[in-house]
Amino acid sequence: MDNKTPKIVLIKPYVPPDKFGTVSPWDVPDLGLSYIASVLEKFGKDVSIIDCYIKKQHPDDLIKELKEIKPDIIGITGNVYSAKYSCFTA
């Protein structure tokens, strides 16, 4: 049995600004992902967060980054509004 610590990546997808140009919850770092990462790190897990909104990262670039990282587990945050931006294929 392999006792390797799994590499975990938590992702906040890129969501384009709304047509009104207002500030949205996507304009600030995701505390939920930060809380999850903190607990995982407390238990010795190798975890990182990719905030595609802050990085203005296109899904194709995200896929390239994930192929470089080679995570064992991927978590993606989302809600009703962001669901269509949270789905992509590698």
PDB file of C-alpha atoms in Angstrom:
ATOM      1  CA  MET A   1       0.000   0.000   0.000  1.00  0.00           C
ATOM      2  CA  ASP A   2       1.278   3.437  -0.940  1.00  0.00           C
ATOM      3  CA  ASN A   3       1.407   5.846   2.032  1.00  0.00           C
ATOM      4  CA  LYS A   4       2.036   8.863  -0.201  1.00  0.00           C
ATOM      5  CA  THR A   5       0.221  12.025   0.866  1.00  0.00           C
ATOM      6  CA  PRO A   6      -2.324  12.845  -1.850  1.00  0.00           C
ATOM      7  CA  LYS A   7      -1.831  16.104  -3.730  1.00  0.00           C
ATOM      8  CA  ILE A   8      -5.056  18.120  -3.471  1.00  0.00           C
ATOM      9  CA  VAL A   9      -5.994  21.150  -5.579  1.00  0.00           C
ATOM     10  CA  LEU A  10      -9.005  23.315  -4.764  1.00  0.00           C
ATOM     11  CA  ILE A  11     -10.291  25.487  -7.613  1.00  0.00           C
ATOM     12  CA  LYS A  12     -12.340  28.659  -7.772  1.00  0.00           C
ATOM     13  CA  PRO A  13     -13.484  28.921 -11.427  1.00  0.00           C
ATOM     14  CA  TYR A  14     -13.303  32.045 -13.528  1.00  0.00           C
ATOM     15  CA  VAL A  15     -16.712  33.720 -13.739  1.00  0.00           C
ATOM     16  CA  PRO A  16     -16.972  36.657 -16.156  1.00  0.00           C
ATOM     17  CA  PRO A  17     -18.144  39.992 -14.675  1.00  0.00           C
ATOM     18  CA  ASP A  18     -21.880  40.524 -14.965  1.00  0.00           C
ATOM     19  CA  LYS A  19     -23.290  42.876 -17.562  1.00  0.00           C
ATOM     20  CA  PHE A  20     -23.833  45.600 -14.963  1.00  0.00           C
ATOM     21  CA  GLY A  21     -20.157  45.708 -13.948  1.00  0.00           C
ATOM     22  CA  THR A  22     -20.991  45.452 -10.264  1.00  0.00           C
ATOM     23  CA  VAL A  23     -18.759  43.990  -7.581  1.00  0.00           C
ATOM     24  CA  SER A  24     -19.575  40.358  -7.036  1.00  0.00           C
ATOM     25  CA  PRO A  25     -18.588  37.688  -4.520  1.00  0.00           C
ATOM     26  CA  TRP A  26     -16.070  36.547  -7.122  1.00  0.00           C
ATOM     27  CA  ASP A  27     -14.040  39.731  -6.605  1.00  0.00           C
ATOM     28  CA  VAL A  28     -12.696  38.552  -3.247  1.00  0.00           C
ATOM     29  CA  PRO A  29     -10.677  35.480  -2.227  1.00  0.00           C
ATOM     30  CA  ASP A  30     -12.814  32.436  -1.447  1.00  0.00           C
ATOM     31  CA  LEU A  31     -12.876  31.946   2.330  1.00  0.00           C
ATOM     32  CA  GLY A  32     -14.621  28.583   2.029  1.00  0.00           C
ATOM     33  CA  LEU A  33     -11.739  27.105   0.032  1.00  0.00           C
ATOM     34  CA  SER A  34      -9.302  28.683   2.471  1.00  0.00           C
ATOM     35  CA  TYR A  35     -11.067  27.048   5.420  1.00  0.00           C
ATOM     36  CA  ILE A  36     -11.037  23.648   3.708  1.00  0.00           C
ATOM     37  CA  ALA A  37      -7.354  24.019   2.789  1.00  0.00           C
ATOM     38  CA  SER A  38      -6.520  25.006   6.363  1.00  0.00           C
ATOM     39  CA  VAL A  39      -8.137  21.891   7.814  1.00  0.00           C
ATOM     40  CA  LEU A  40      -6.490  19.652   5.215  1.00  0.00           C
ATOM     41  CA  GLU A  41      -3.084  21.187   5.969  1.00  0.00           C
ATOM     42  CA  LYS A  42      -3.679  20.699   9.693  1.00  0.00           C
ATOM     43  CA  PHE A  43      -3.979  16.978   8.974  1.00  0.00           C
ATOM     44  CA  GLY A  44      -0.766  16.988   6.932  1.00  0.00           C
ATOM     45  CA  LYS A  45      -2.252  17.034   3.438  1.00  0.00           C
ATOM     46  CA  ASP A  46      -0.515  18.624   0.441  1.00  0.00           C
ATOM     47  CA  VAL A  47      -3.112  21.184  -0.674  1.00  0.00           C
ATOM     48  CA  SER A  48      -3.141  24.246  -2.913  1.00  0.00           C
ATOM     49  CA  ILE A  49      -5.756  26.680  -4.196  1.00  0.00           C
ATOM     50  CA  ILE A  50      -6.061  27.926  -7.762  1.00  0.00           C
ATOM     51  CA  ASP A  51      -8.211  31.061  -7.969  1.00  0.00           C
ATOM     52  CA  CYS A  52      -8.986  31.358 -11.667  1.00  0.00           C
ATOM     53  CA  TYR A  53     -10.986  34.538 -11.158  1.00  0.00           C
ATOM     54  CA  ILE A  54      -8.135  36.425  -9.511  1.00  0.00           C
ATOM     55  CA  LYS A  55      -5.678  35.062 -12.102  1.00  0.00           C
ATOM     56  CA  LYS A  56      -8.142  35.681 -14.976  1.00  0.00           C
ATOM     57  CA  GLN A  57      -7.249  32.133 -16.013  1.00  0.00           C
ATOM     58  CA  HIS A  58      -8.963  30.568 -19.035  1.00  0.00           C
ATOM     59  CA  PRO A  59     -10.058  26.921 -18.607  1.00  0.00           C
ATOM     60  CA  ASP A  60      -7.456  25.766 -21.168  1.00  0.00           C
ATOM     61  CA  ASP A  61      -4.696  27.344 -19.083  1.00  0.00           C
ATOM     62  CA  LEU A  62      -6.136  25.770 -15.943  1.00  0.00           C
ATOM     63  CA  ILE A  63      -6.022  22.343 -17.575  1.00  0.00           C
ATOM     64  CA  LYS A  64      -2.371  22.897 -18.525  1.00  0.00           C
ATOM     65  CA  GLU A  65      -1.568  23.900 -14.935  1.00  0.00           C
ATOM     66  CA  LEU A  66      -3.377  20.845 -13.557  1.00  0.00           C
ATOM     67  CA  LYS A  67      -1.446  18.562 -15.914  1.00  0.00           C
ATOM     68  CA  GLU A  68       1.789  20.031 -14.525  1.00  0.00           C
ATOM     69  CA  ILE A  69       0.684  19.685 -10.891  1.00  0.00           C
ATOM     70  CA  LYS A  70      -0.781  16.170 -11.378  1.00  0.00           C
ATOM     71  CA  PRO A  71      -3.148  16.318  -8.392  1.00  0.00           C
ATOM     72  CA  ASP A  72      -4.679  13.182  -6.915  1.00  0.00           C
ATOM     73  CA  ILE A  73      -7.818  15.036  -5.830  1.00  0.00           C
ATOM     74  CA  ILE A  74      -9.495  18.120  -7.330  1.00  0.00           C
ATOM     75  CA  GLY A  75     -12.199  20.143  -5.590  1.00  0.00           C
ATOM     76  CA  ILE A  76     -14.157  22.848  -7.402  1.00  0.00           C
ATOM     77  CA  THR A  77     -16.311  25.423  -5.649  1.00  0.00           C
ATOM     78  CA  GLY A  78     -19.498  26.603  -7.248  1.00  0.00           C
ATOM     79  CA  ASN A  79     -23.046  27.780  -6.851  1.00  0.00           C
ATOM     80  CA  VAL A  80     -26.088  28.103  -9.100  1.00  0.00           C
ATOM     81  CA  TYR A  81     -24.685  31.159 -10.883  1.00  0.00           C
ATOM     82  CA  SER A  82     -21.183  29.758 -11.406  1.00  0.00           C
ATOM     83  CA  ALA A  83     -22.114  26.138 -12.206  1.00  0.00           C
ATOM     84  CA  LYS A  84     -21.802  26.566 -15.968  1.00  0.00           C
ATOM     85  CA  TYR A  85     -18.260  27.942 -15.490  1.00  0.00           C
ATOM     86  CA  SER A  86     -17.271  25.178 -13.074  1.00  0.00           C
ATOM     87  CA  CYS A  87     -17.535  22.400 -15.664  1.00  0.00           C
ATOM     88  CA  PHE A  88     -14.694  21.666 -18.030  1.00  0.00           C
ATOM     89  CA  THR A  89     -13.073  18.611 -19.557  1.00  0.00           C
ATOM     90  CA  ALA A  90      -9.416  17.686 -19.592  1.00  0.00           C
TER      91      ALA A  90
END
